[in-house]
PDB file of C-alpha atoms in Angstrom:
ATOM      1  CA  MET A   1     -86.352 -61.099  16.150  1.00 65.00           C
ATOM      2  CA  TYR A   2     -85.244 -57.506  15.513  1.00 70.00           C
ATOM      3  CA  ILE A   3     -88.870 -56.388  15.720  1.00 76.00           C
ATOM      4  CA  GLY A   4     -89.220 -58.001  19.143  1.00 79.00           C
ATOM      5  CA  ILE A   5     -86.088 -56.266  20.409  1.00 79.00           C
ATOM      6  CA  VAL A   6     -87.242 -52.888  19.077  1.00 80.00           C
ATOM      7  CA  THR A   7     -90.677 -53.440  20.617  1.00 82.00           C
ATOM      8  CA  SER A   8     -89.126 -54.221  23.987  1.00 83.00           C
ATOM      9  CA  MET A   9     -86.982 -51.073  23.715  1.00 80.00           C
ATOM     10  CA  VAL A  10     -90.079 -48.951  23.055  1.00 83.00           C
ATOM     11  CA  SER A  11     -91.836 -50.657  25.966  1.00 87.00           C
ATOM     12  CA  LEU A  12     -88.855 -49.867  28.193  1.00 85.00           C
ATOM     13  CA  PHE A  13     -89.031 -46.223  27.129  1.00 83.00           C
ATOM     14  CA  LYS A  14     -92.755 -46.039  27.866  1.00 86.00           C
ATOM     15  CA  LEU A  15     -92.249 -47.713  31.254  1.00 87.00           C
ATOM     16  CA  LEU A  16     -89.464 -45.313  32.228  1.00 84.00           C
ATOM     17  CA  ASP A  17     -91.521 -42.381  30.970  1.00 85.00           C
ATOM     18  CA  HIS A  18     -94.477 -43.539  33.047  1.00 85.00           C
ATOM     19  CA  PHE A  19     -92.334 -43.523  36.195  1.00 88.00           C
ATOM     20  CA  ASP A  20     -90.957 -40.050  35.315  1.00 87.00           C
ATOM     21  CA  ILE A  21     -87.338 -41.162  35.095  1.00 84.00           C
ATOM     22  CA  GLU A  22     -85.224 -38.204  34.005  1.00 82.00           C
ATOM     23  CA  TYR A  23     -84.147 -38.399  30.369  1.00 79.00           C
ATOM     24  CA  SER A  24     -80.476 -38.127  31.252  1.00 80.00           C
ATOM     25  CA  TYR A  25     -80.709 -41.544  32.926  1.00 86.00           C
ATOM     26  CA  LEU A  26     -82.426 -43.322  30.020  1.00 87.00           C
ATOM     27  CA  THR A  27     -79.163 -44.244  28.350  1.00 89.00           C
ATOM     28  CA  ILE A  28     -78.120 -46.203  31.441  1.00 90.00           C
ATOM     29  CA  PHE A  29     -81.204 -48.393  31.202  1.00 90.00           C
ATOM     30  CA  TYR A  30     -80.661 -48.992  27.492  1.00 88.00           C
ATOM     31  CA  ALA A  31     -77.012 -49.833  28.097  1.00 91.00           C
ATOM     32  CA  CYS A  32     -78.035 -52.297  30.821  1.00 91.00           C
ATOM     33  CA  TYR A  33     -80.514 -53.798  28.369  1.00 89.00           C
ATOM     34  CA  GLY A  34     -77.751 -54.105  25.767  1.00 90.00           C
ATOM     35  CA  LEU A  35     -75.454 -55.706  28.339  1.00 92.00           C
ATOM     36  CA  ALA A  36     -78.198 -58.189  29.243  1.00 91.00           C
ATOM     37  CA  LEU A  37     -78.658 -59.023  25.553  1.00 89.00           C
ATOM     38  CA  LEU A  38     -74.905 -59.502  25.239  1.00 90.00           C
ATOM     39  CA  TYR A  39     -74.933 -61.857  28.214  1.00 90.00           C
ATOM     40  CA  ILE A  40     -77.902 -63.815  26.854  1.00 87.00           C
ATOM     41  CA  ALA A  41     -76.265 -64.144  23.440  1.00 85.00           C
ATOM     42  CA  GLY A  42     -73.076 -65.428  25.071  1.00 81.00           C
ATOM     43  CA  LYS A  43     -74.981 -68.059  27.032  1.00 82.00           C
ATOM     44  CA  ASP A  44     -77.266 -69.095  24.164  1.00 72.00           C
ATOM     45  CA  LYS A  45     -76.503 -72.620  23.018  1.00 68.00           C
ATOM     46  CA  GLY A  46     -79.491 -72.919  20.714  1.00 66.00           C
ATOM     47  CA  LYS A  47     -79.528 -74.882  17.514  1.00 67.00           C
ATOM     48  CA  TYR A  48     -80.099 -71.771  15.411  1.00 72.00           C
ATOM     49  CA  GLU A  49     -76.976 -69.661  15.071  1.00 77.00           C
ATOM     50  CA  TRP A  50     -78.813 -66.822  13.354  1.00 77.00           C
ATOM     51  CA  SER A  51     -80.753 -66.021  16.519  1.00 78.00           C
ATOM     52  CA  THR A  52     -77.524 -65.614  18.469  1.00 81.00           C
ATOM     53  CA  ASP A  53     -76.163 -63.346  15.733  1.00 84.00           C
ATOM     54  CA  VAL A  54     -79.305 -61.208  15.838  1.00 85.00           C
ATOM     55  CA  VAL A  55     -79.066 -60.785  19.608  1.00 86.00           C
ATOM     56  CA  TYR A  56     -75.318 -59.995  19.379  1.00 87.00           C
ATOM     57  CA  ASN A  57     -75.917 -57.383  16.686  1.00 88.00           C
ATOM     58  CA  ALA A  58     -78.769 -55.816  18.626  1.00 88.00           C
ATOM     59  CA  ALA A  59     -76.676 -55.724  21.812  1.00 90.00           C
ATOM     60  CA  HIS A  60     -73.692 -54.100  20.100  1.00 91.00           C
ATOM     61  CA  GLY A  61     -75.916 -51.595  18.325  1.00 90.00           C
ATOM     62  CA  LEU A  62     -77.793 -50.747  21.498  1.00 90.00           C
ATOM     63  CA  LEU A  63     -74.589 -50.252  23.486  1.00 92.00           C
ATOM     64  CA  ALA A  64     -73.057 -48.124  20.734  1.00 92.00           C
ATOM     65  CA  LEU A  65     -76.151 -45.951  20.335  1.00 91.00           C
ATOM     66  CA  SER A  66     -76.517 -45.447  24.072  1.00 92.00           C
ATOM     67  CA  ALA A  67     -72.862 -44.406  24.400  1.00 93.00           C
ATOM     68  CA  ILE A  68     -73.012 -42.036  21.433  1.00 93.00           C
ATOM     69  CA  THR A  69     -76.275 -40.541  22.686  1.00 91.00           C
ATOM     70  CA  LEU A  70     -74.884 -40.017  26.167  1.00 92.00           C
ATOM     71  CA  VAL A  71     -71.702 -38.336  24.930  1.00 91.00           C
ATOM     72  CA  LEU A  72     -73.651 -36.025  22.626  1.00 91.00           C
ATOM     73  CA  GLN A  73     -76.150 -35.166  25.375  1.00 88.00           C
ATOM     74  CA  THR A  74     -73.329 -34.427  27.800  1.00 86.00           C
ATOM     75  CA  LEU A  75     -71.470 -32.193  25.383  1.00 84.00           C
ATOM     76  CA  ALA A  76     -74.674 -30.431  24.317  1.00 84.00           C
ATOM     77  CA  SER A  77     -75.715 -29.672  27.890  1.00 82.00           C
ATOM     78  CA  LEU A  78     -72.278 -28.571  29.092  1.00 78.00           C
ATOM     79  CA  ASN A  79     -73.489 -25.205  30.301  1.00 73.00           C
ATOM     80  CA  LEU A  80     -71.056 -23.951  32.884  1.00 63.00           C
ATOM     81  CA  SER A  81     -73.703 -22.361  35.086  1.00 66.00           C
ATOM     82  CA  ASP A  82     -76.186 -25.248  34.991  1.00 69.00           C
ATOM     83  CA  ASP A  83     -76.418 -27.917  37.680  1.00 73.00           C
ATOM     84  CA  GLN A  84     -78.585 -30.147  35.482  1.00 79.00           C
ATOM     85  CA  ILE A  85     -75.469 -31.705  33.980  1.00 82.00           C
ATOM     86  CA  ILE A  86     -74.684 -33.731  37.114  1.00 82.00           C
ATOM     87  CA  PRO A  87     -76.956 -36.662  36.060  1.00 86.00           C
ATOM     88  CA  TYR A  88     -74.962 -36.870  32.839  1.00 87.00           C
ATOM     89  CA  PHE A  89     -71.748 -37.239  34.837  1.00 85.00           C
ATOM     90  CA  VAL A  90     -73.336 -40.052  36.837  1.00 86.00           C
ATOM     91  CA  SER A  91     -74.523 -41.665  33.614  1.00 89.00           C
ATOM     92  CA  LEU A  92     -71.037 -41.441  32.103  1.00 89.00           C
ATOM     93  CA  VAL A  93     -69.480 -43.181  35.102  1.00 86.00           C
ATOM     94  CA  ILE A  94     -72.077 -45.962  35.045  1.00 89.00           C
ATOM     95  CA  MET A  95     -71.764 -46.316  31.274  1.00 91.00           C
ATOM     96  CA  THR A  96     -67.991 -46.643  31.649  1.00 88.00           C
ATOM     97  CA  SER A  97     -68.472 -49.505  34.081  1.00 88.00           C
ATOM     98  CA  ILE A  98     -70.970 -51.176  31.730  1.00 91.00           C
ATOM     99  CA  PHE A  99     -68.508 -51.020  28.843  1.00 91.00           C
ATOM    100  CA  SER A 100     -65.725 -52.321  31.083  1.00 88.00           C
ATOM    101  CA  TRP A 101     -67.928 -55.200  32.140  1.00 89.00           C
ATOM    102  CA  ALA A 102     -68.790 -55.944  28.509  1.00 90.00           C
ATOM    103  CA  SER A 103     -65.089 -56.021  27.613  1.00 87.00           C
ATOM    104  CA  VAL A 104     -64.506 -58.629  30.312  1.00 87.00           C
ATOM    105  CA  MET A 105     -67.540 -60.675  29.279  1.00 87.00           C
ATOM    106  CA  LEU A 106     -66.694 -61.034  25.592  1.00 88.00           C
ATOM    107  CA  LYS A 107     -64.503 -63.785  24.204  1.00 86.00           C
ATOM    108  CA  ASP A 108     -63.526 -62.161  20.903  1.00 87.00           C
ATOM    109  CA  GLU A 109     -60.272 -60.223  21.315  1.00 89.00           C
ATOM    110  CA  THR A 110     -61.191 -57.609  18.710  1.00 91.00           C
ATOM    111  CA  LEU A 111     -64.477 -56.813  20.431  1.00 90.00           C
ATOM    112  CA  LYS A 112     -62.741 -56.782  23.814  1.00 88.00           C
ATOM    113  CA  GLY A 113     -60.342 -54.154  22.505  1.00 87.00           C
ATOM    114  CA  ILE A 114     -63.173 -52.072  21.069  1.00 90.00           C
ATOM    115  CA  TYR A 115     -65.086 -52.120  24.342  1.00 90.00           C
ATOM    116  CA  LYS A 116     -61.937 -51.325  26.345  1.00 86.00           C
ATOM    117  CA  ASN A 117     -61.246 -48.337  24.093  1.00 87.00           C
ATOM    118  CA  CYS A 118     -64.862 -47.192  24.405  1.00 89.00           C
ATOM    119  CA  ALA A 119     -64.679 -47.476  28.199  1.00 87.00           C
ATOM    120  CA  PHE A 120     -61.460 -45.457  28.149  1.00 84.00           C
ATOM    121  CA  LEU A 121     -63.008 -42.785  25.943  1.00 87.00           C
ATOM    122  CA  LEU A 122     -66.176 -42.611  28.054  1.00 88.00           C
ATOM    123  CA  SER A 123     -64.136 -42.186  31.215  1.00 83.00           C
ATOM    124  CA  GLY A 124     -62.132 -39.486  29.485  1.00 82.00           C
ATOM    125  CA  VAL A 125     -65.268 -37.640  28.406  1.00 86.00           C
ATOM    126  CA  ALA A 126     -66.598 -37.914  31.962  1.00 84.00           C
ATOM    127  CA  TYR A 127     -63.381 -36.591  33.456  1.00 79.00           C
ATOM    128  CA  LEU A 128     -62.922 -33.886  30.846  1.00 80.00           C
ATOM    129  CA  SER A 129     -66.466 -32.547  31.104  1.00 81.00           C
ATOM    130  CA  ALA A 130     -66.620 -32.838  34.911  1.00 79.00           C
ATOM    131  CA  GLY A 131     -63.181 -31.265  35.290  1.00 75.00           C
ATOM    132  CA  THR A 132     -64.071 -28.409  32.984  1.00 76.00           C
ATOM    133  CA  TRP A 133     -67.420 -27.826  34.679  1.00 77.00           C
ATOM    134  CA  LEU A 134     -65.942 -27.983  38.192  1.00 74.00           C
ATOM    135  CA  GLY A 135     -62.959 -25.867  37.210  1.00 70.00           C
ATOM    136  CA  PHE A 136     -65.101 -23.059  35.839  1.00 72.00           C
ATOM    137  CA  SER A 137     -67.540 -23.215  38.736  1.00 71.00           C
ATOM    138  CA  PHE A 138     -64.645 -22.985  41.211  1.00 68.00           C
ATOM    139  CA  LEU A 139     -63.142 -20.167  39.173  1.00 68.00           C
ATOM    140  CA  ILE A 140     -66.101 -17.872  39.821  1.00 70.00           C
ATOM    141  CA  GLN A 141     -66.153 -18.517  43.566  1.00 68.00           C
ATOM    142  CA  THR A 142     -64.341 -16.274  46.023  1.00 65.00           C
ATOM    143  CA  GLU A 143     -62.938 -18.687  48.617  1.00 68.00           C
ATOM    144  CA  PHE A 144     -59.167 -18.807  49.003  1.00 65.00           C
ATOM    145  CA  TYR A 145     -58.895 -22.398  47.737  1.00 66.00           C
ATOM    146  CA  SER A 146     -61.112 -21.890  44.673  1.00 65.00           C
ATOM    147  CA  LEU A 147     -58.552 -20.448  42.275  1.00 66.00           C
ATOM    148  CA  PRO A 148     -55.808 -23.080  42.826  1.00 73.00           C
ATOM    149  CA  LEU A 149     -58.368 -25.876  42.700  1.00 70.00           C
ATOM    150  CA  ALA A 150     -59.924 -24.463  39.527  1.00 68.00           C
ATOM    151  CA  ILE A 151     -56.531 -24.174  37.848  1.00 70.00           C
ATOM    152  CA  PHE A 152     -55.697 -27.737  38.911  1.00 73.00           C
ATOM    153  CA  LEU A 153     -58.958 -29.141  37.524  1.00 68.00           C
ATOM    154  CA  LEU A 154     -58.707 -27.224  34.259  1.00 68.00           C
ATOM    155  CA  TRP A 155     -55.057 -28.210  33.837  1.00 71.00           C
ATOM    156  CA  ASN A 156     -55.924 -31.881  34.397  1.00 70.00           C
ATOM    157  CA  GLY A 157     -58.718 -31.611  31.858  1.00 66.00           C
ATOM    158  CA  LEU A 158     -56.283 -30.213  29.274  1.00 66.00           C
ATOM    159  CA  ALA A 159     -53.691 -32.853  30.126  1.00 71.00           C
ATOM    160  CA  LEU A 160     -56.287 -35.566  29.674  1.00 68.00           C
ATOM    161  CA  ALA A 161     -57.282 -34.122  26.303  1.00 66.00           C
ATOM    162  CA  ALA A 162     -53.621 -34.273  25.248  1.00 68.00           C
ATOM    163  CA  CYS A 163     -53.448 -37.882  26.462  1.00 70.00           C
ATOM    164  CA  PHE A 164     -56.510 -38.682  24.344  1.00 64.00           C
ATOM    165  CA  VAL A 165     -54.892 -37.245  21.256  1.00 64.00           C
ATOM    166  CA  CYS A 166     -51.706 -39.241  21.864  1.00 69.00           C
ATOM    167  CA  TYR A 167     -53.667 -42.408  22.604  1.00 67.00           C
ATOM    168  CA  LEU A 168     -55.783 -42.096  19.477  1.00 62.00           C
ATOM    169  CA  HIS A 169     -52.743 -41.272  17.368  1.00 61.00           C
ATOM    170  CA  TYR A 170     -50.568 -44.171  18.510  1.00 69.00           C
ATOM    171  CA  TYR A 171     -53.022 -46.956  19.339  1.00 64.00           C
ATOM    172  CA  THR A 172     -55.770 -46.672  16.765  1.00 56.00           C
TER     173      THR A 172
END
């Protein structure tokens, strides 16, 4: 069963590569695949419980790996003068909605909490990286509104980072 899931993941990669989908969007497709596996495992009423467990494990692993990969790619490509980071921001927003949807779909309260926390952290990474990138790009512009807007965006990014630290300290 695991071999079939891995084979379908490789096939998905080859299909997306054939259609020249940008690599920053690949994690969205894998997260959608993991969400579909999670949905299928929730609806599976088969007589073999091990198959449902395999699909659940593969779905959770696929969602976790796609989120970790996306966060690392976003942080690694956070070049303040590069516009190629915008697809990563889009991917972070879509990944946040996928994790929110997964938290609603699950019945286990522990897993719901994990997916809610992951959605919160993904939205925070999206806001923090987008706010930092926008703040610095507004900071180098010369329009009259650029400096106040840049300070506002950078300040909100720092405030959100402080909120993350407090959230992780008190709720985890």
